[in-house]
Amino acid sequence: MFKSTLIIAPHADDEVLGCGGFIWKQTNEKKRVDVVVVALGGIHHPHLSVAATYEQRYRELERSCGTLGCQIAGVLFPNMDMRLDTVAMVDLVSKLDEYILAGNYDTVLLPYPSLNHDHKTVFDAAWSALRPHHKQTVKTVALYEYGYVQHQPTHCLSPSGGKIYHPLTKEAYRAKLEALRCYSSQLRPAPSPTSENVVEALAKFRAIECQQSGMEGVEYAELFYLQKMVI
């Protein structure tokens, strides 16, 4: 488990928010971690005076992945940020199929389908791409979270496979923050989930849950929602 991991990110920064500490730990243990970004660029966020270009966002992605030691597997749909609901589902699934099968991964981490419609679309497409078949190598599938996961309609996914807590050392947490800072176009003040204060609050809250399970000395942690595990 976790010898070779593919992280599917709806947008560049989601991989850091959800599993930046995990990525740093895995790559420091010489394990393979690849990131595929589904949509990158093409939207003017209200907090920016001008829209961040695809080229700017890709440079941010490169710097962030370089900080964590992971590799960029690819960007599927340039300039389609927040427009994935306009892409045919068969095209989304087919592209993810290619990366999952070609990479021979044993673990895939998906975004929790939050109120962001791109996240919902990516989750649905990735879950279809991870369907059982004779060429499937993925043994572990889990969802990573970020700040907006706490705001869910009652009909949304309710993970039933259990929770995986990943304690972070101070060094791992610092690496996560350094990688997040590479995304200068995406950083916003609290209560945005890309705020460093919000990221820290969530990491400390997950650490408290670790402590309540008898793990003393944990200051920061990430949480994953297990969907599948074959041992």
XYZ file of N, CA and C in Angstrom:
693
model
N 0.839 -1.194 0.000
C 0.000 0.000 0.000
C 0.873 1.242 0.000
N 0.482 2.238 -0.794
C 1.162 3.531 -0.889
C 2.552 3.435 -1.515
N 2.848 2.367 -2.259
C 4.138 2.297 -2.936
C 4.156 3.193 -4.172
N 3.013 3.297 -4.830
C 2.878 4.193 -5.980
C 1.477 4.794 -5.944
N 1.414 6.111 -5.814
C 0.145 6.798 -5.589
C -0.133 7.812 -6.683
N -1.367 7.819 -7.171
C -1.846 8.858 -8.070
C -2.834 9.726 -7.310
N -2.599 11.030 -7.328
C -3.521 11.976 -6.712
C -4.239 12.718 -7.824
N -5.558 12.620 -7.846
C -6.367 13.292 -8.853
C -6.884 14.591 -8.247
N -6.453 15.710 -8.820
C -6.820 17.032 -8.300
C -7.718 17.746 -9.305
N -8.900 18.160 -8.894
C -9.741 18.937 -9.813
C -9.022 20.180 -10.314
N -8.325 20.883 -9.389
C -7.570 22.091 -9.728
C -6.217 22.036 -9.030
N -5.252 22.754 -9.589
C -3.935 22.812 -8.966
C -4.002 23.618 -7.681
N -3.794 22.987 -6.595
C -3.745 23.398 -5.173
C -4.548 22.429 -4.316
N -5.528 21.737 -4.936
C -6.336 20.777 -4.173
C -5.478 19.657 -3.605
N -4.451 19.228 -4.376
C -3.578 18.150 -3.909
C -2.803 18.548 -2.667
N -2.441 19.829 -2.555
C -1.709 20.313 -1.379
C -2.649 20.472 -0.195
N -3.805 21.073 -0.433
C -4.769 21.273 0.645
C -5.167 19.936 1.271
N -5.380 18.929 0.437
C -5.861 17.652 0.950
C -4.792 16.704 1.416
N -3.631 16.717 0.771
C -2.639 15.689 1.105
C -1.198 16.141 0.920
N -0.925 17.423 1.105
C 0.434 17.918 0.970
C 1.422 17.260 1.909
N 1.012 17.034 3.138
C 1.894 16.373 4.103
C 2.133 14.916 3.746
N 1.090 14.237 3.293
C 1.210 12.850 2.854
C 2.188 12.751 1.686
N 2.047 13.655 0.715
C 2.936 13.630 -0.453
C 4.389 13.767 -0.018
N 4.656 14.744 0.842
C 6.034 14.992 1.288
C 6.610 13.774 1.990
N 5.814 13.147 2.844
C 6.292 11.969 3.573
C 6.597 10.827 2.612
N 5.712 10.582 1.670
C 5.902 9.473 0.724
C 7.140 9.685 -0.141
N 7.301 10.879 -0.667
C 8.450 11.115 -1.547
C 9.762 11.087 -0.767
N 9.724 11.477 0.492
C 10.935 11.407 1.311
C 11.290 9.967 1.657
N 10.315 9.085 1.549
C 10.578 7.662 1.733
C 10.842 6.978 0.385
N 11.098 7.793 -0.646
C 11.437 7.308 -1.989
C 10.292 6.540 -2.641
N 9.069 6.879 -2.275
C 7.907 6.269 -2.902
C 7.377 7.197 -3.992
N 6.762 6.610 -4.969
C 6.297 7.363 -6.128
C 4.957 8.033 -5.860
N 4.880 9.327 -6.156
C 3.622 10.071 -6.071
C 3.494 10.926 -7.333
N 2.421 10.730 -8.072
C 2.128 11.529 -9.258
C 0.842 12.312 -9.028
N 0.772 13.480 -9.652
C -0.419 14.330 -9.549
C -0.953 14.585 -10.950
N -2.226 14.320 -11.159
C -2.877 14.701 -12.403
C -3.925 15.760 -12.067
N -3.831 16.891 -12.752
C -4.767 17.998 -12.551
C -5.796 17.955 -13.673
N -7.055 17.997 -13.304
C -8.105 17.833 -14.311
C -8.367 19.132 -15.064
N -8.498 20.247 -14.357
C -8.743 21.543 -15.010
C -7.776 22.578 -14.454
N -7.214 23.397 -15.344
C -6.227 24.381 -14.903
C -6.371 25.661 -15.715
N -6.678 26.766 -15.018
C -6.768 28.061 -15.678
C -8.096 28.279 -16.371
N -8.298 29.522 -16.808
C -9.496 29.830 -17.583
C -10.604 30.482 -16.796
N -10.311 30.952 -15.575
C -11.343 31.610 -14.780
C -10.741 32.822 -14.085
N -11.551 33.873 -13.961
C -11.142 35.095 -13.266
C -11.750 35.061 -11.872
N -10.929 34.734 -10.880
C -11.418 34.694 -9.509
C -11.662 36.117 -8.994
N -12.699 36.313 -8.188
C -13.044 37.660 -7.728
C -11.926 38.349 -6.936
N -11.057 37.577 -6.296
C -10.027 38.209 -5.466
C -8.832 38.687 -6.281
N -8.806 38.404 -7.598
C -7.697 38.819 -8.453
C -8.122 39.988 -9.340
N -7.188 40.923 -9.561
C -7.487 42.060 -10.440
C -7.540 41.619 -11.901
N -6.734 40.613 -12.236
C -6.769 40.024 -13.580
C -6.759 38.508 -13.434
N -7.239 37.823 -14.457
C -7.286 36.365 -14.395
C -5.881 35.779 -14.451
N -5.657 34.735 -13.662
C -4.389 34.009 -13.730
C -4.393 33.159 -15.001
N -3.359 33.280 -15.790
C -3.299 32.541 -17.050
C -2.971 31.068 -16.804
N -3.203 30.263 -17.828
C -2.840 28.847 -17.741
C -1.344 28.705 -17.476
N -0.537 29.503 -18.168
C 0.912 29.426 -18.003
C 1.325 29.778 -16.581
N 0.709 30.789 -15.992
C 1.014 31.155 -14.602
C 0.638 30.044 -13.643
N -0.547 29.472 -13.856
C -1.018 28.415 -12.967
C -0.138 27.162 -13.105
N 0.336 26.889 -14.323
C 1.192 25.718 -14.501
C 2.530 25.919 -13.816
N 3.070 27.129 -13.862
C 4.324 27.405 -13.156
C 4.142 27.233 -11.655
N 3.002 27.647 -11.135
C 2.714 27.438 -9.715
C 2.696 25.943 -9.388
N 2.037 25.179 -10.258
C 1.965 23.727 -10.074
C 3.357 23.111 -10.075
N 4.203 23.524 -10.991
C 5.572 23.008 -11.067
C 6.346 23.303 -9.784
N 6.248 24.527 -9.299
C 6.982 24.901 -8.084
C 6.475 24.118 -6.879
N 5.156 23.964 -6.791
C 4.571 23.260 -5.658
C 4.976 21.787 -5.658
N 4.867 21.150 -6.811
C 5.255 19.738 -6.904
C 6.751 19.570 -6.656
N 7.547 20.529 -7.103
C 8.968 20.475 -6.825
C 9.262 20.558 -5.344
N 8.490 21.356 -4.631
C 8.660 21.481 -3.182
C 8.369 20.168 -2.473
N 7.349 19.456 -2.945
C 6.934 18.215 -2.284
C 7.630 16.985 -2.846
N 8.287 17.120 -3.986
C 9.022 15.996 -4.558
C 8.193 15.061 -5.396
N 6.965 15.462 -5.772
C 6.117 14.606 -6.604
C 6.221 15.017 -8.067
N 5.661 14.209 -8.930
C 5.725 14.445 -10.363
C 4.357 14.854 -10.906
N 4.369 15.699 -11.939
C 3.129 16.074 -12.614
C 2.845 15.025 -13.692
N 1.780 14.269 -13.507
C 1.422 13.259 -14.511
C 0.826 13.916 -15.739
N 0.079 15.009 -15.538
C -0.506 15.701 -16.672
C -1.601 16.657 -16.251
N -2.011 17.501 -17.191
C -3.169 18.380 -17.043
C -4.156 17.975 -18.131
N -5.354 17.604 -17.742
C -6.301 17.022 -18.700
C -7.031 18.059 -19.541
N -7.511 19.144 -18.907
C -8.320 20.125 -19.619
C -7.842 21.544 -19.297
N -6.881 22.054 -20.070
C -6.414 23.429 -19.869
C -7.547 24.442 -20.065
N -7.511 25.502 -19.233
C -8.466 26.615 -19.347
C -9.929 26.184 -19.177
N -10.152 25.149 -18.371
C -11.524 24.682 -18.121
C -11.873 24.716 -16.636
N -11.140 25.498 -15.868
C -11.400 25.625 -14.431
C -12.845 26.072 -14.201
N -13.567 25.323 -13.363
C -14.965 25.568 -13.011
C -15.924 25.389 -14.190
N -15.479 24.673 -15.229
C -16.344 24.388 -16.368
C -16.398 22.896 -16.694
N -16.003 22.064 -15.764
C -15.949 20.628 -16.055
C -17.327 20.020 -16.257
N -18.371 20.695 -15.769
C -19.716 20.181 -15.991
C -20.127 20.300 -17.456
N -19.340 21.038 -18.258
C -19.638 21.155 -19.686
C -18.899 20.109 -20.522
N -18.044 19.324 -19.887
C -17.285 18.282 -20.578
C -18.076 16.979 -20.516
N -18.144 16.274 -21.608
C -18.857 14.988 -21.621
C -18.204 14.029 -20.629
N -19.014 13.354 -19.840
C -18.486 12.453 -18.821
C -17.623 11.357 -19.441
N -17.980 10.892 -20.623
C -17.192 9.840 -21.269
C -15.777 10.330 -21.562
N -15.624 11.613 -21.872
C -14.292 12.157 -22.135
C -13.474 12.251 -20.850
N -14.107 12.654 -19.768
C -13.435 12.711 -18.472
C -12.984 11.322 -18.034
N -13.886 10.376 -18.098
C -13.579 9.013 -17.656
C -12.483 8.406 -18.522
N -12.571 8.607 -19.819
C -11.584 8.020 -20.728
C -10.185 8.560 -20.468
N -10.067 9.855 -20.226
C -8.751 10.432 -19.950
C -8.189 9.904 -18.636
N -9.021 9.819 -17.609
C -8.552 9.286 -16.337
C -8.209 7.808 -16.464
N -8.982 7.078 -17.256
C -8.663 5.668 -17.544
C -7.219 5.528 -18.019
N -6.836 6.372 -18.955
C -5.504 6.291 -19.553
C -4.412 6.448 -18.500
N -4.565 7.447 -17.638
C -3.537 7.707 -16.622
C -3.488 6.608 -15.569
N -4.648 6.155 -15.136
C -4.690 5.130 -14.089
C -4.087 3.824 -14.598
N -4.441 3.421 -15.803
C -3.944 2.149 -16.338
C -2.464 2.227 -16.697
N -2.039 3.359 -17.264
C -0.642 3.485 -17.693
C 0.307 3.575 -16.499
N -0.183 4.099 -15.372
C 0.701 4.336 -14.234
C 0.944 3.150 -13.339
N 0.113 2.106 -13.450
C 0.290 0.908 -12.613
C 0.333 1.260 -11.130
N -0.593 2.109 -10.693
C -0.625 2.584 -9.304
C -1.291 1.565 -8.388
N -0.874 1.550 -7.121
C -1.583 0.718 -6.149
C -2.538 1.549 -5.298
N -2.401 2.877 -5.341
C -3.242 3.768 -4.538
C -3.674 4.960 -5.370
N -4.948 5.329 -5.245
C -5.454 6.545 -5.878
C -6.208 7.353 -4.828
N -5.899 8.642 -4.763
C -6.577 9.556 -3.841
C -7.425 10.526 -4.656
N -8.697 10.617 -4.276
C -9.678 11.432 -4.990
C -10.142 12.588 -4.120
N -10.692 13.640 -4.747
C -11.266 14.728 -3.950
C -12.609 14.319 -3.359
N -12.841 14.715 -2.134
C -14.175 14.561 -1.552
C -15.136 15.430 -2.374
N -16.286 14.906 -2.778
C -17.209 15.671 -3.632
C -17.934 16.762 -2.851
N -17.287 17.893 -2.695
C -17.816 18.980 -1.882
C -18.815 19.818 -2.671
N -19.148 21.002 -2.142
C -20.096 21.880 -2.819
C -19.523 22.491 -4.103
N -18.227 22.330 -4.336
C -17.622 22.774 -5.598
C -18.019 21.796 -6.699
N -18.685 22.271 -7.730
C -19.222 21.342 -8.736
C -18.130 20.642 -9.536
N -16.968 21.271 -9.693
C -15.863 20.570 -10.351
C -15.414 19.367 -9.530
N -15.407 19.503 -8.213
C -15.009 18.399 -7.342
C -15.994 17.238 -7.460
N -17.279 17.556 -7.526
C -18.289 16.508 -7.691
C -18.094 15.783 -9.029
N -17.867 16.565 -10.077
C -17.696 15.983 -11.410
C -16.472 15.085 -11.471
N -15.366 15.552 -10.896
C -14.132 14.764 -10.905
C -14.294 13.488 -10.096
N -14.957 13.581 -8.944
C -15.185 12.375 -8.149
C -15.974 11.345 -8.949
N -17.059 11.770 -9.575
C -17.896 10.834 -10.349
C -17.102 10.185 -11.474
N -16.312 10.991 -12.187
C -15.539 10.467 -13.308
C -14.457 9.504 -12.824
N -13.774 9.887 -11.745
C -12.699 9.040 -11.226
C -13.248 7.728 -10.685
N -14.386 7.774 -10.045
C -14.973 6.543 -9.496
C -15.334 5.581 -10.624
N -15.811 6.127 -11.737
C -16.093 5.285 -12.893
C -14.810 4.713 -13.487
N -13.757 5.540 -13.533
C -12.479 5.078 -14.080
C -11.843 3.999 -13.213
N -12.214 3.960 -11.949
C -11.665 2.973 -11.008
C -12.539 1.717 -10.898
N -13.427 1.540 -11.835
C -14.327 0.383 -11.812
C -13.505 -0.915 -11.875
N -14.007 -1.996 -11.308
C -13.279 -3.267 -11.355
C -13.167 -3.814 -12.772
N -11.968 -4.260 -13.154
C -11.757 -4.975 -14.407
C -10.418 -5.694 -14.332
N -10.122 -6.540 -15.297
C -8.988 -7.451 -15.183
C -7.633 -6.749 -15.255
N -7.593 -5.495 -15.735
C -6.326 -4.760 -15.809
C -6.139 -3.802 -14.629
N -7.090 -3.760 -13.729
C -7.047 -2.804 -12.622
C -5.966 -3.183 -11.611
N -5.070 -2.252 -11.308
C -3.989 -2.499 -10.337
C -4.217 -1.799 -9.002
N -5.196 -0.895 -8.953
C -5.397 -0.070 -7.756
C -6.031 -0.891 -6.640
N -5.356 -0.918 -5.509
C -5.831 -1.689 -4.361
C -6.453 -0.813 -3.272
N -6.057 0.455 -3.230
C -6.556 1.363 -2.194
C -7.076 2.646 -2.833
N -8.298 3.014 -2.471
C -8.897 4.268 -2.923
C -9.405 5.013 -1.703
N -9.026 6.281 -1.590
C -9.486 7.099 -0.468
C -9.743 8.512 -0.950
N -10.537 9.247 -0.197
C -10.854 10.636 -0.506
C -10.066 11.562 0.401
N -9.561 12.640 -0.146
C -8.914 13.668 0.684
C -9.874 14.838 0.865
N -9.659 15.590 1.931
C -10.588 16.657 2.267
C -9.923 18.038 2.161
N -10.766 19.038 2.216
C -10.315 20.421 2.365
C -11.438 21.174 3.055
N -11.244 22.464 3.312
C -12.126 23.202 4.205
C -13.610 23.095 3.928
N -14.033 23.147 2.661
C -15.456 23.159 2.344
C -16.144 21.815 2.530
N -15.378 20.770 2.815
C -15.980 19.451 3.013
C -16.984 19.477 4.166
N -16.797 20.404 5.096
C -17.686 20.472 6.253
C -19.085 20.975 5.888
N -19.255 21.525 4.698
C -20.542 22.096 4.297
C -21.162 21.224 3.218
N -21.933 20.232 3.628
C -22.503 19.277 2.688
C -24.018 19.199 2.832
N -24.745 19.178 1.692
C -26.168 18.848 1.758
C -26.333 17.430 2.305
N -27.452 17.147 2.895
C -27.659 15.850 3.538
C -27.642 14.698 2.540
N -27.902 14.963 1.242
C -27.942 13.883 0.255
C -26.564 13.575 -0.311
N -25.536 14.349 0.059
C -24.206 14.119 -0.490
C -23.574 12.867 0.109
N -22.477 12.467 -0.495
C -21.761 11.271 -0.079
C -21.486 11.272 1.419
N -21.758 10.166 2.058
C -21.417 9.990 3.469
C -20.463 8.813 3.559
N -19.151 9.089 3.670
C -18.167 7.999 3.624
C -18.424 6.943 4.692
N -18.500 5.695 4.262
C -18.808 4.614 5.198
C -17.670 3.619 5.327
N -16.579 3.843 4.599
C -15.492 2.872 4.614
C -14.525 3.043 5.764
N -14.686 4.083 6.544
C -13.779 4.339 7.647
C -12.860 5.504 7.352
N -12.109 5.899 8.362
C -11.228 7.056 8.253
C -9.776 6.639 8.448
N -8.895 7.291 7.670
C -7.463 7.077 7.816
C -6.843 8.400 8.239
N -6.308 8.448 9.439
C -5.635 9.654 9.919
C -4.144 9.546 9.608
N -3.595 10.638 9.105
C -2.176 10.673 8.756
C -1.495 11.776 9.573
N -0.868 11.421 10.702
C -0.183 12.427 11.523
C 0.966 13.063 10.739
N 1.147 14.357 10.936
C 2.212 15.084 10.257
C 3.248 15.576 11.261
N 4.507 15.379 10.926
C 5.565 15.994 11.716
C 5.570 17.495 11.417
N 6.269 18.256 12.251
C 6.376 19.692 11.991
C 7.029 19.946 10.644
N 8.008 19.118 10.297
C 8.701 19.277 9.025
C 7.757 19.019 7.860
N 6.919 17.996 7.979
C 5.957 17.691 6.919
C 4.930 18.806 6.781
N 4.490 19.341 7.917
C 3.502 20.426 7.870
C 4.111 21.688 7.266
N 5.365 21.981 7.605
C 6.031 23.147 7.010
C 6.160 22.986 5.500
N 6.461 21.765 5.044
C 6.557 21.514 3.610
C 5.203 21.719 2.933
N 4.137 21.304 3.597
C 2.787 21.502 3.061
C 2.495 22.991 2.880
N 2.826 23.787 3.897
C 2.594 25.225 3.799
C 3.461 25.858 2.714
N 4.700 25.434 2.622
C 5.590 25.978 1.589
C 5.049 25.662 0.200
N 4.527 24.455 0.017
C 3.943 24.075 -1.273
C 2.688 24.890 -1.557
N 1.887 25.147 -0.531
C 0.673 25.944 -0.707
C 1.022 27.369 -1.122
N 2.072 27.917 -0.548
C 2.473 29.299 -0.868
C 2.917 29.448 -2.313
N 3.267 28.347 -2.957
C 3.618 28.407 -4.377
C 2.427 28.834 -5.221
N 1.218 28.612 -4.716
C 0.002 28.978 -5.433
C -0.426 30.391 -5.033
N 0.392 31.364 -5.371
C 0.127 32.741 -4.932
C -1.182 33.280 -5.500
N -1.582 32.814 -6.682
C -2.828 33.306 -7.277
C -4.064 32.771 -6.568
N -3.903 31.738 -5.761
C -5.051 31.088 -5.122
C -5.193 31.421 -3.636
N -4.147 31.981 -3.042
C -4.185 32.255 -1.604
C -5.167 33.382 -1.290
N -5.948 33.176 -0.249
C -6.934 34.176 0.187
C -6.964 34.191 1.712
N -7.493 35.258 2.288
C -7.599 35.297 3.752
C -8.719 34.386 4.246
N -8.699 34.084 5.524
C -9.776 33.307 6.140
C -11.091 34.059 5.937
N -12.190 33.332 5.772
C -12.378 31.894 5.989
C -12.190 31.021 4.748
N -11.523 31.493 3.717
C -11.298 30.680 2.529
C -10.487 29.435 2.892
N -10.786 28.279 2.279
C -10.010 27.060 2.559
C -8.563 27.159 2.092
N -8.227 28.154 1.250
C -6.839 28.334 0.842
C -6.083 29.279 1.770
N -6.738 29.738 2.821
C -6.055 30.548 3.829
C -5.156 29.657 4.685
N -3.946 30.116 4.965
C -3.047 29.343 5.823
C -3.655 29.128 7.203
N -4.415 30.101 7.681
C -5.043 29.962 9.006
C -6.084 28.845 9.007
N -6.843 28.732 7.923
C -7.859 27.680 7.832
C -7.191 26.314 7.679
N -6.141 26.246 6.862
C -5.399 24.994 6.691
C -4.829 24.534 8.035
N -4.277 25.461 8.788
C -3.707 25.109 10.085
C -4.785 24.666 11.069
N -5.922 25.372 11.072
C -7.004 25.014 11.990
C -7.504 23.604 11.722
N -7.662 23.244 10.448
C -8.137 21.900 10.107
C -7.101 20.851 10.494
N -5.822 21.134 10.232
C -4.762 20.178 10.564
C -4.666 19.968 12.077
N -4.872 21.026 12.848
C -4.811 20.902 14.307
C -6.045 20.171 14.843
N -7.195 20.401 14.215
C -8.402 19.688 14.645
C -8.266 18.195 14.388
N -7.735 17.816 13.224
C -7.518 16.390 12.945
C -6.477 15.805 13.903
N -5.520 16.605 14.314
C -4.536 16.130 15.288
C -5.197 15.856 16.637
N -6.134 16.704 17.020
C -6.866 16.477 18.275
C -7.612 15.148 18.216
N -8.209 14.848 17.070
C -8.901 13.567 16.922
C -7.916 12.403 17.035
N -6.696 12.585 16.536
C -5.662 11.556 16.713
C -5.334 11.379 18.186
N -5.196 12.489 18.897
C -4.878 12.438 20.326
C -5.985 11.733 21.108
N -7.225 11.947 20.689
C -8.347 11.303 21.361
C -8.368 9.794 21.124
N -7.585 9.339 20.144
C -7.453 7.905 19.874
C -6.163 7.344 20.456
N -5.526 8.135 21.328
C -4.353 7.644 22.038
C -3.025 7.952 21.391
N -3.020 8.762 20.321
C -1.764 9.114 19.657
C -1.228 10.414 20.271
N -0.402 10.278 21.265
C 0.111 11.444 21.964
C 1.156 12.184 21.137
N 1.212 13.482 21.320
C 2.240 14.288 20.689
C 1.966 14.702 19.257
N 0.807 14.350 18.709
C 0.478 14.727 17.339
C 0.002 16.176 17.321
N 0.646 17.021 16.520
C 0.271 18.434 16.440
C -0.530 18.758 15.182
N -0.270 18.017 14.111
C -0.960 18.249 12.843
C -1.305 16.892 12.223
N -2.385 16.867 11.448
C -2.762 15.608 10.786
C -3.630 15.894 9.575
N -3.662 14.937 8.669
C -4.575 14.958 7.522
C -5.509 13.764 7.644
N -6.705 13.916 7.095
C -7.705 12.857 7.181
C -8.095 12.405 5.784
N -8.177 11.072 5.615
C -8.623 10.472 4.361
C -9.804 9.554 4.656
N -10.741 9.506 3.729
C -11.936 8.681 3.879
C -11.774 7.446 2.987
N -11.619 6.310 3.609
C -11.349 5.078 2.870
C -12.590 4.634 2.094
N -12.394 4.299 0.826
C -13.461 3.802 -0.028
C -13.259 2.349 -0.451
N -11.983 1.949 -0.540
C -11.675 0.592 -0.994
C -10.276 0.224 -0.534
N -10.098 -1.017 -0.089
C -8.767 -1.518 0.233
C -8.738 -3.022 0.006
N -7.786 -3.460 -0.793
C -7.581 -4.871 -1.037
C -6.219 -5.222 -0.464
N -6.175 -6.112 0.497
C -4.929 -6.465 1.170
C -4.382 -7.775 0.606
